[in-house]
Coordinates of C-alpha atoms and ligand atoms in Angstrom, one line a residue:
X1 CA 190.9 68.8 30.4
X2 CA 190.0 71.7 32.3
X3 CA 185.9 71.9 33.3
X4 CA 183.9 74.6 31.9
X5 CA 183.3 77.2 34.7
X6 CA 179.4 78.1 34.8
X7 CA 177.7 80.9 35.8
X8 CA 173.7 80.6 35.9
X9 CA 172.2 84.0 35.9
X10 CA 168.3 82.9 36.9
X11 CA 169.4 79.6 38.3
X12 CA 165.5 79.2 40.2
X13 CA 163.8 79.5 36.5
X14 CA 163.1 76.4 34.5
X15 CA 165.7 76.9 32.1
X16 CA 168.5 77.5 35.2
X17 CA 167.0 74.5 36.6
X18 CA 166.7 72.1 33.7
X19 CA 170.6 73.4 33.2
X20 CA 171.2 72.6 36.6
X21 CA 170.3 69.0 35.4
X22 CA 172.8 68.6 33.0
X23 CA 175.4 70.1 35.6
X24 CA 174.2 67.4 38.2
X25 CA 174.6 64.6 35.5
X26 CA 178.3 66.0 34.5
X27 CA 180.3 66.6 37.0
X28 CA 183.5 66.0 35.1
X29 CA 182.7 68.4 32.4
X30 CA 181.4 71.1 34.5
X31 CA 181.5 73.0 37.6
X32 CA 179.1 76.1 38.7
X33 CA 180.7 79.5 39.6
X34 CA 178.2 81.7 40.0
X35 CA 174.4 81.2 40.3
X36 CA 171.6 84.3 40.5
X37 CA 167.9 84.5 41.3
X38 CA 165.2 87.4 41.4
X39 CA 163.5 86.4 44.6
X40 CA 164.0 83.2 45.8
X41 CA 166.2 82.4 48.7
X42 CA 165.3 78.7 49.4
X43 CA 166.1 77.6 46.1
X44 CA 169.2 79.8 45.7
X45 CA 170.7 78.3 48.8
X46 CA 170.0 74.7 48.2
X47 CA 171.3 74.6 44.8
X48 CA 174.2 77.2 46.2
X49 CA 174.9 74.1 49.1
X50 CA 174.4 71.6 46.7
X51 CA 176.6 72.6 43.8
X52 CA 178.8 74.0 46.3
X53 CA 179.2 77.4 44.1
X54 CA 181.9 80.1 44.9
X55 CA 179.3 83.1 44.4
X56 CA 175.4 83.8 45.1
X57 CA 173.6 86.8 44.2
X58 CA 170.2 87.9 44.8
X59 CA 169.2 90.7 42.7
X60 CA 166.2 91.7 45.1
X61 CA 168.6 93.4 47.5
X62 CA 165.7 93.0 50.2
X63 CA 166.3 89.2 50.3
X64 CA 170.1 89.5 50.9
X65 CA 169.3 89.3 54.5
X66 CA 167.3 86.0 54.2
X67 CA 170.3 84.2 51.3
X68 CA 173.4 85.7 53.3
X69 CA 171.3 83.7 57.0
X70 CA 170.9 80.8 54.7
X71 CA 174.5 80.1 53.9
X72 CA 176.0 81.9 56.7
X73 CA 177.1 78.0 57.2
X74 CA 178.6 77.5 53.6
X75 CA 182.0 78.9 51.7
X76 CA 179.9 80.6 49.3
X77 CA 180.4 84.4 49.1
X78 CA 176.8 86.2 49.5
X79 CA 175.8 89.3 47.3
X80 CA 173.2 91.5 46.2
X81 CA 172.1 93.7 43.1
X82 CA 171.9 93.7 39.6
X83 CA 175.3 95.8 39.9
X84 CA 177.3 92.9 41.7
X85 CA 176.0 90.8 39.4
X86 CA 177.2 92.8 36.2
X87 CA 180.9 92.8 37.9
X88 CA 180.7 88.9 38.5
X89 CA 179.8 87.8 35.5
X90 CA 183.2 89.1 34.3
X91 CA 185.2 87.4 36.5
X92 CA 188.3 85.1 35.1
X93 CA 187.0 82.4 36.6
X94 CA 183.9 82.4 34.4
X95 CA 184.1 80.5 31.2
X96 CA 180.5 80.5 30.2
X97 CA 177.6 82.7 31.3
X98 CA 174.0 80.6 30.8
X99 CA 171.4 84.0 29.9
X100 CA 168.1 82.6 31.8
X101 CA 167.3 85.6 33.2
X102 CA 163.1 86.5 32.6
X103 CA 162.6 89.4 30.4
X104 CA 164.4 93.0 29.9
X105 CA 166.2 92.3 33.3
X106 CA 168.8 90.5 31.3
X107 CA 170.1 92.7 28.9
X108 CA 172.8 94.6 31.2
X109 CA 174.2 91.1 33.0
X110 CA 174.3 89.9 29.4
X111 CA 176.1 92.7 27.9
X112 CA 178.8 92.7 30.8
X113 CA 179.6 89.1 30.0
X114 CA 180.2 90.2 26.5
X115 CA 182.0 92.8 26.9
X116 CA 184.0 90.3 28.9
X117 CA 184.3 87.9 26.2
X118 CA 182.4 84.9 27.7
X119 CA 180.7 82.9 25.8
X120 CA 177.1 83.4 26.6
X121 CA 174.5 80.5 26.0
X122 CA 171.4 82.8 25.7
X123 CA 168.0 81.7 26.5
X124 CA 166.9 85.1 27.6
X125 CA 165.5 86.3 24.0
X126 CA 164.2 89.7 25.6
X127 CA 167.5 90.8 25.5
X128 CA 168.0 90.2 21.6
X129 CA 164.2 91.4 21.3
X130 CA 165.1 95.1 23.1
X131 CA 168.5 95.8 21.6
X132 CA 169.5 92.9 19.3
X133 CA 171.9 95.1 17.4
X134 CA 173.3 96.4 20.5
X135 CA 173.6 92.9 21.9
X136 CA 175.2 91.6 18.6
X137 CA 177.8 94.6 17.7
X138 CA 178.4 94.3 21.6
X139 CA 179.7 90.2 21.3
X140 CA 181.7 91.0 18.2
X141 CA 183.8 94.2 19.7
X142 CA 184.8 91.8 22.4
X143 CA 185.0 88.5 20.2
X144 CA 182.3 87.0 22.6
X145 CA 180.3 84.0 21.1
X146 CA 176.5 83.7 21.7
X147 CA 175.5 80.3 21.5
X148 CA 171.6 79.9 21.4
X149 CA 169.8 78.0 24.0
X150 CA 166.3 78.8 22.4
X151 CA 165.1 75.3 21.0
X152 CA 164.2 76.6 17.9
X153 CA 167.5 78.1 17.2
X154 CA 169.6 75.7 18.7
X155 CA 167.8 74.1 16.0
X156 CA 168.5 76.6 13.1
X157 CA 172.7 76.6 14.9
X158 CA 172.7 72.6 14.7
X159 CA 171.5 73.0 10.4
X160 CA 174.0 75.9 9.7
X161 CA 176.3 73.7 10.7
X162 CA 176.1 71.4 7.4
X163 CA 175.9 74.8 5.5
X164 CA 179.6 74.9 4.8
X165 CA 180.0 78.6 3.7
X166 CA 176.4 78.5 1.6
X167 CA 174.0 81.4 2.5
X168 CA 170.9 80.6 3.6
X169 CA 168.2 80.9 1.6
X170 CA 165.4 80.4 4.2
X171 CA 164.9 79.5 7.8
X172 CA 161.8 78.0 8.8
X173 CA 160.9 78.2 12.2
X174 CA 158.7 75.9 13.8
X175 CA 156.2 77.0 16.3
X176 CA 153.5 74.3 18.4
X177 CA 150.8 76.7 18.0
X178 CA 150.6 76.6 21.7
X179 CA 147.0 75.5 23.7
X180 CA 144.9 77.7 21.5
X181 CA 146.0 76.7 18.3
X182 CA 142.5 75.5 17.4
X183 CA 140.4 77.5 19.5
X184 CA 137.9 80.4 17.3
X185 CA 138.9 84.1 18.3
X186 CA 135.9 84.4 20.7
X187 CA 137.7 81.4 22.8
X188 CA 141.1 82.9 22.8
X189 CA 139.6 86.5 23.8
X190 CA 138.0 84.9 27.3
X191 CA 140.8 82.4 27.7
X192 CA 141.9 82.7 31.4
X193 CA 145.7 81.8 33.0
X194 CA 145.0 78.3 34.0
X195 CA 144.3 77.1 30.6
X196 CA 146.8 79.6 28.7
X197 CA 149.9 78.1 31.4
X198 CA 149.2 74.7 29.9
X199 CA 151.5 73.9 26.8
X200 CA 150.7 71.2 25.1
X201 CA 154.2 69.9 24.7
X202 CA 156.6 72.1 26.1
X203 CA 158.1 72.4 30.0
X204 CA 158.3 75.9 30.7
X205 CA 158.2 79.7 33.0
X206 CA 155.0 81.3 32.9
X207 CA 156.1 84.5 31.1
X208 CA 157.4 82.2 27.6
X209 CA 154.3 80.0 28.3
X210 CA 151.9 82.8 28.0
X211 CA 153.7 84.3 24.9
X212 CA 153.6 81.0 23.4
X213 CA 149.5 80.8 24.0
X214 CA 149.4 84.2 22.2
X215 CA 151.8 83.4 19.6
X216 CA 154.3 86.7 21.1
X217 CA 156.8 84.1 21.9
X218 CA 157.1 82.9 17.9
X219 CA 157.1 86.4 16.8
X220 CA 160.1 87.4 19.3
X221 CA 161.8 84.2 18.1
X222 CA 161.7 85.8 14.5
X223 CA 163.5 88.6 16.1
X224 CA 166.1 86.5 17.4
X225 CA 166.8 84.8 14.6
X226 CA 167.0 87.9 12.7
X227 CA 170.0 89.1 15.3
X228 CA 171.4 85.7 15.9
X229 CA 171.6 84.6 12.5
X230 CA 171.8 88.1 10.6
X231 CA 169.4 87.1 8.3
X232 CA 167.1 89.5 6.8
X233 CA 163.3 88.9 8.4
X234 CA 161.9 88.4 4.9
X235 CA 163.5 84.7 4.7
X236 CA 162.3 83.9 8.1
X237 CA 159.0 82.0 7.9
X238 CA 157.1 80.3 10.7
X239 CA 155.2 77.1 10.4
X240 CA 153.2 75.9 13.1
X241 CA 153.8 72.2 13.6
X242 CA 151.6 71.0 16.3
X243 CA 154.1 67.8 17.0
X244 CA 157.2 70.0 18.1
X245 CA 159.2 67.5 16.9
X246 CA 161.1 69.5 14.1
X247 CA 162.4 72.4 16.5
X248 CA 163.5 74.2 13.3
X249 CA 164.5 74.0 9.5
X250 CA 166.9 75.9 7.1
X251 CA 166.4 75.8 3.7
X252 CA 169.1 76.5 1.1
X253 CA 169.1 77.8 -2.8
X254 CA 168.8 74.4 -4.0
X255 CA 166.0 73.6 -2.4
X256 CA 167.4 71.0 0.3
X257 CA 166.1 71.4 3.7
X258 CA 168.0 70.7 6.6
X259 CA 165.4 70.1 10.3
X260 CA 167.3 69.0 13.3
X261 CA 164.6 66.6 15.7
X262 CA 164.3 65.7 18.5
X263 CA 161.8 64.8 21.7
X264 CA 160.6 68.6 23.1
X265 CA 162.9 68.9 25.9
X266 CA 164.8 71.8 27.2
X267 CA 168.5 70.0 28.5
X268 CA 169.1 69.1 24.7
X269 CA 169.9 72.9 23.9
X270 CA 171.3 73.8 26.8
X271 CA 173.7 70.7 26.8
X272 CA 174.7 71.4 23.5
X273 CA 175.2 75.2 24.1
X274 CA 177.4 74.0 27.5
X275 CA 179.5 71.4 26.1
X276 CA 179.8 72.7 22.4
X277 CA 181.1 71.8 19.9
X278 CA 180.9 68.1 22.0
X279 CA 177.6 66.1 22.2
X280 CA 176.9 65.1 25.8
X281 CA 173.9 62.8 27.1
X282 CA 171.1 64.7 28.4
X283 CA 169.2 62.2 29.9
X284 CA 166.0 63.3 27.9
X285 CA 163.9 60.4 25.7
X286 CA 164.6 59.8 22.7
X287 CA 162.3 59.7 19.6
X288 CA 160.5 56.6 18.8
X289 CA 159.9 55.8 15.3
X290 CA 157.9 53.2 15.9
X291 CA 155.6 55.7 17.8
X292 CA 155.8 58.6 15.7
X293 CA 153.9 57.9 12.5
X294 CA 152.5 61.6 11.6
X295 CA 153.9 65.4 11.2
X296 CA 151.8 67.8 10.3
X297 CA 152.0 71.7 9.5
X298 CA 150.3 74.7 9.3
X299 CA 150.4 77.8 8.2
X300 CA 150.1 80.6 11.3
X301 CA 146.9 82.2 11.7
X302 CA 147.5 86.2 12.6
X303 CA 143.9 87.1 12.7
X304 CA 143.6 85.2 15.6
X305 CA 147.3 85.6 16.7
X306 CA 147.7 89.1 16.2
X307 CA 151.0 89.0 18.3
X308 CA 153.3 87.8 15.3
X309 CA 151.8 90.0 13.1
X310 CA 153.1 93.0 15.7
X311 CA 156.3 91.5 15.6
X312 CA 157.2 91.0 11.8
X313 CA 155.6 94.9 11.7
X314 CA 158.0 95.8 14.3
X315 CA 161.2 94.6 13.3
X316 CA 160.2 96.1 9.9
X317 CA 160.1 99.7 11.2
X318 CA 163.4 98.3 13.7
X319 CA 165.3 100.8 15.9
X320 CA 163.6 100.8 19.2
X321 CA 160.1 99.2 17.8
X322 CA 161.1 95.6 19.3
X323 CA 162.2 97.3 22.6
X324 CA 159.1 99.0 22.8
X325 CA 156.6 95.7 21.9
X326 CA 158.5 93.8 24.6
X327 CA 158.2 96.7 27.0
X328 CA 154.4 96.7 26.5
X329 CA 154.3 92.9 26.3
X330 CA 155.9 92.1 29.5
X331 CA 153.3 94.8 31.3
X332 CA 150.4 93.5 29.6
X333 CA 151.3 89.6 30.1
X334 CA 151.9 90.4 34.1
X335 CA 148.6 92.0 34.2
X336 CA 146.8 89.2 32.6
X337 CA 148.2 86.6 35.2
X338 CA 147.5 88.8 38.0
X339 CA 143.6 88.6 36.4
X340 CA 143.5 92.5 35.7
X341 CA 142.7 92.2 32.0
X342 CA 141.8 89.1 29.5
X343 CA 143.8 87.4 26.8
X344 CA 142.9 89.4 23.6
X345 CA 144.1 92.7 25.9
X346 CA 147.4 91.9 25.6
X347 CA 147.7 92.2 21.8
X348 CA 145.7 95.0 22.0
X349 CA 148.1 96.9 24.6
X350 CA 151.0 95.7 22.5
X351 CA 149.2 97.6 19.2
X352 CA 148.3 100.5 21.3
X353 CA 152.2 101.3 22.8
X354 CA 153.9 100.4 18.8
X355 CA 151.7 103.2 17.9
X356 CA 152.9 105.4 20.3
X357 CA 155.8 104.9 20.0
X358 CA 158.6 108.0 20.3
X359 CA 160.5 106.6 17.7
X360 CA 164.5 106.0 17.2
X361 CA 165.8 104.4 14.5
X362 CA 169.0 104.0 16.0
X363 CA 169.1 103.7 19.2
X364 CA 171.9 103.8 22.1
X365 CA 171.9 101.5 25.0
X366 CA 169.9 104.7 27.1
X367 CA 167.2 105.2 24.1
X368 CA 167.0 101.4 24.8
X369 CA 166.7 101.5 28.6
X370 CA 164.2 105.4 28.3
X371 CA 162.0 103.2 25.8
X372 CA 161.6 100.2 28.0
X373 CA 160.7 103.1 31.0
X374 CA 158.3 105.0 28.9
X375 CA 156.3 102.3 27.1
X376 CA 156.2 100.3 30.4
X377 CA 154.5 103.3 31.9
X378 CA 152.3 104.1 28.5
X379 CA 150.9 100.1 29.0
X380 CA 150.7 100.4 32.5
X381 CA 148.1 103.4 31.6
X382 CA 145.9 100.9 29.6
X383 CA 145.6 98.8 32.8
X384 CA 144.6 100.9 35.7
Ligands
MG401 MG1 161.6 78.6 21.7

């Protein structure tokens, strides 16, 4: 059989690296294309060398000097810019595009790929956050398949796939609770980076571990869902379930629940999404039964995570609401780790931008990109 042909766009992240992993271990099944980073060149070029991958981009087209000196010794081909990107991912010699790109800077490489029917194993939930029904009319037009890379639903993918036909009465989506899951409000408002970059069980990038200390991260999972699985938002509930054991649960009419389980570890999704519909080893642990004796659950707490309360409110209003809490969110959460506001800021800028909002209930791909501008600018105001 012929081996899948990937192309990693954010191959430096954790997800692109913890992908890269599952590469490494299958070199039969797989073989890497293309790989893409923001920023850094010394990464790029050793897993460019190591991998020995037919295409490199750097999207900072200030380092293309630096990455094209770095390989000038290798047969991969050098470029730069989002643009070259875009054109690369639609290349015939890509089969699958891995979205692991941080933030709103993945929507347009993800939308090329779709509209070059790729399959696209999506980690990248900003994209789905800002235009979700963009994103999802997008893959069908062009009979592209997203597969989700997302634990939780690569979870919720795995149950639907005992649903035979039924419709799905509710999806429960699991959520750790992150490190201040039992701290009082006071805590969490003086909470600084060191303590919110710790997740309790979870390996992860700094943005996604911030947004799962304040809980943003579970509410733009809802949002996902909501795209990914076309499910209406009302039948999407969150449970926090400190364990992260069950990455996610459907429920049908009849009252059976379907979890899929598993030890937290990133190269299960991603190895699933890669090599679907096939089960590949992973080379993660496996749960011990012997060892596990308790799962608990909780119900979330939005007084104190005010986050996924802004989310269920703004995918209730929709149109470019989602765009615009992601907009302020990324702003406020790259403040917060550069130590120019606190924790309880960043809902508090996310509130501030929903409500001023200029908004359209059905946007186009430019309302989408003019929102992300404006609100970026409107939260950038609440810093300075
Ligand atoms: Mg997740």
């Amino acid at each position: 059989m012929r081996k899948r042909r990937i192309a990693i766009l954010g191959s430096t992240g954790s997800i692109g690296t913890q992908t890269l992993d599952v590469i490494r271990q299958h070199p039969d099944l797989f073989e890497l294309e293309l790989i893409s980073a923001n920023n850094n060149v010394g990464l790029l070029a050793a897993q460019a060398r190591e991998f020995d991958v037919n295409n490199v981009v750097i999207c900072n087209e200030s380092r293309y000097p630096a990455l094209a000196d770095a390989l000038k010794e290798s047969d991969s081909k050098v470029w730069a810019g989002i643009g070259s990107l875009c054109s690369l991912v639609k290349s015939d010699n890509v089969d699958i595009v891995v979205g692991a790109m941080v933030g709103f800077s993945g929507l347009r490489p993800t939308l090329c790929a779709l509209e070059a029917g790729k399959i696209v194993a999506l980690a990248n939930k900003e994209t789905l956050v800002a235009a979700g029904s963009i994103v999802t009319r997008t893959a069908r037009e062009h009979e592209a398949v997203i597969l989700p890379v997302d634990s939780e639903h690569s979870a919720i993918f795995q149950c639907l796939l005992a649903a035979q036909g039924n419709a799905v009465e509710k999806i429960h989506l699991t959520a750790s609770g992150g490190p201040f899951r039992t701290w009082t409000k006071e805590q969490i408002a003086a909470a600084g980076p060191e303590t919110a970059l710790k997740h309790p069980n979870w390996n992860m990038g700094a943005k996604v571990t911030i947004d799962s200390a304040s809980m943003m991260n579970k509410g733009f999972e809802v949002i996902e869902a909501r795209w990914l699985f076309d499910i209406d938002p009302s039948r999407i509930e969150v449970v926090v379930h400190p364990e992260s054991v069950i990455h996610s649960m459907v429920e049908f009419v009849d009252g059976a629940v379907i979890a899929q389980l598993g030890c937290p570890d990133m190269r299960q999704p991603i190895g699933f999404a890669l090599n679907f519909p096939e089960r590949i080893t992973v080379g993660n642990r496996k749960l011990d039964w012997n060892i596990l004796h308790t799962l608990s659950f909780e119900k979330p707490d939005m007084d104190r995570f005010p986050c996924l309360r802004l989310a269920y409110e703004a995918i209730e209003r929709g149109g470019n609401a989602p765009c615009a809490l992601n907009a302020a969110n990324e702003v406020a959460v790259a403040a917060y780790l550069k130590g120019l506001i606190s924790f309880c800021d960043i809902p508090k800028i996310n509130e501030k931008c929903l409500a001023g909002l200029n908004f359209a209930a059905d946007p186009s791909l430019e309302d989408i990109f003019e929102t992300n501008r404006e609100i970026a600018a409107i939260a950038n105001g609440c810093i300075d």
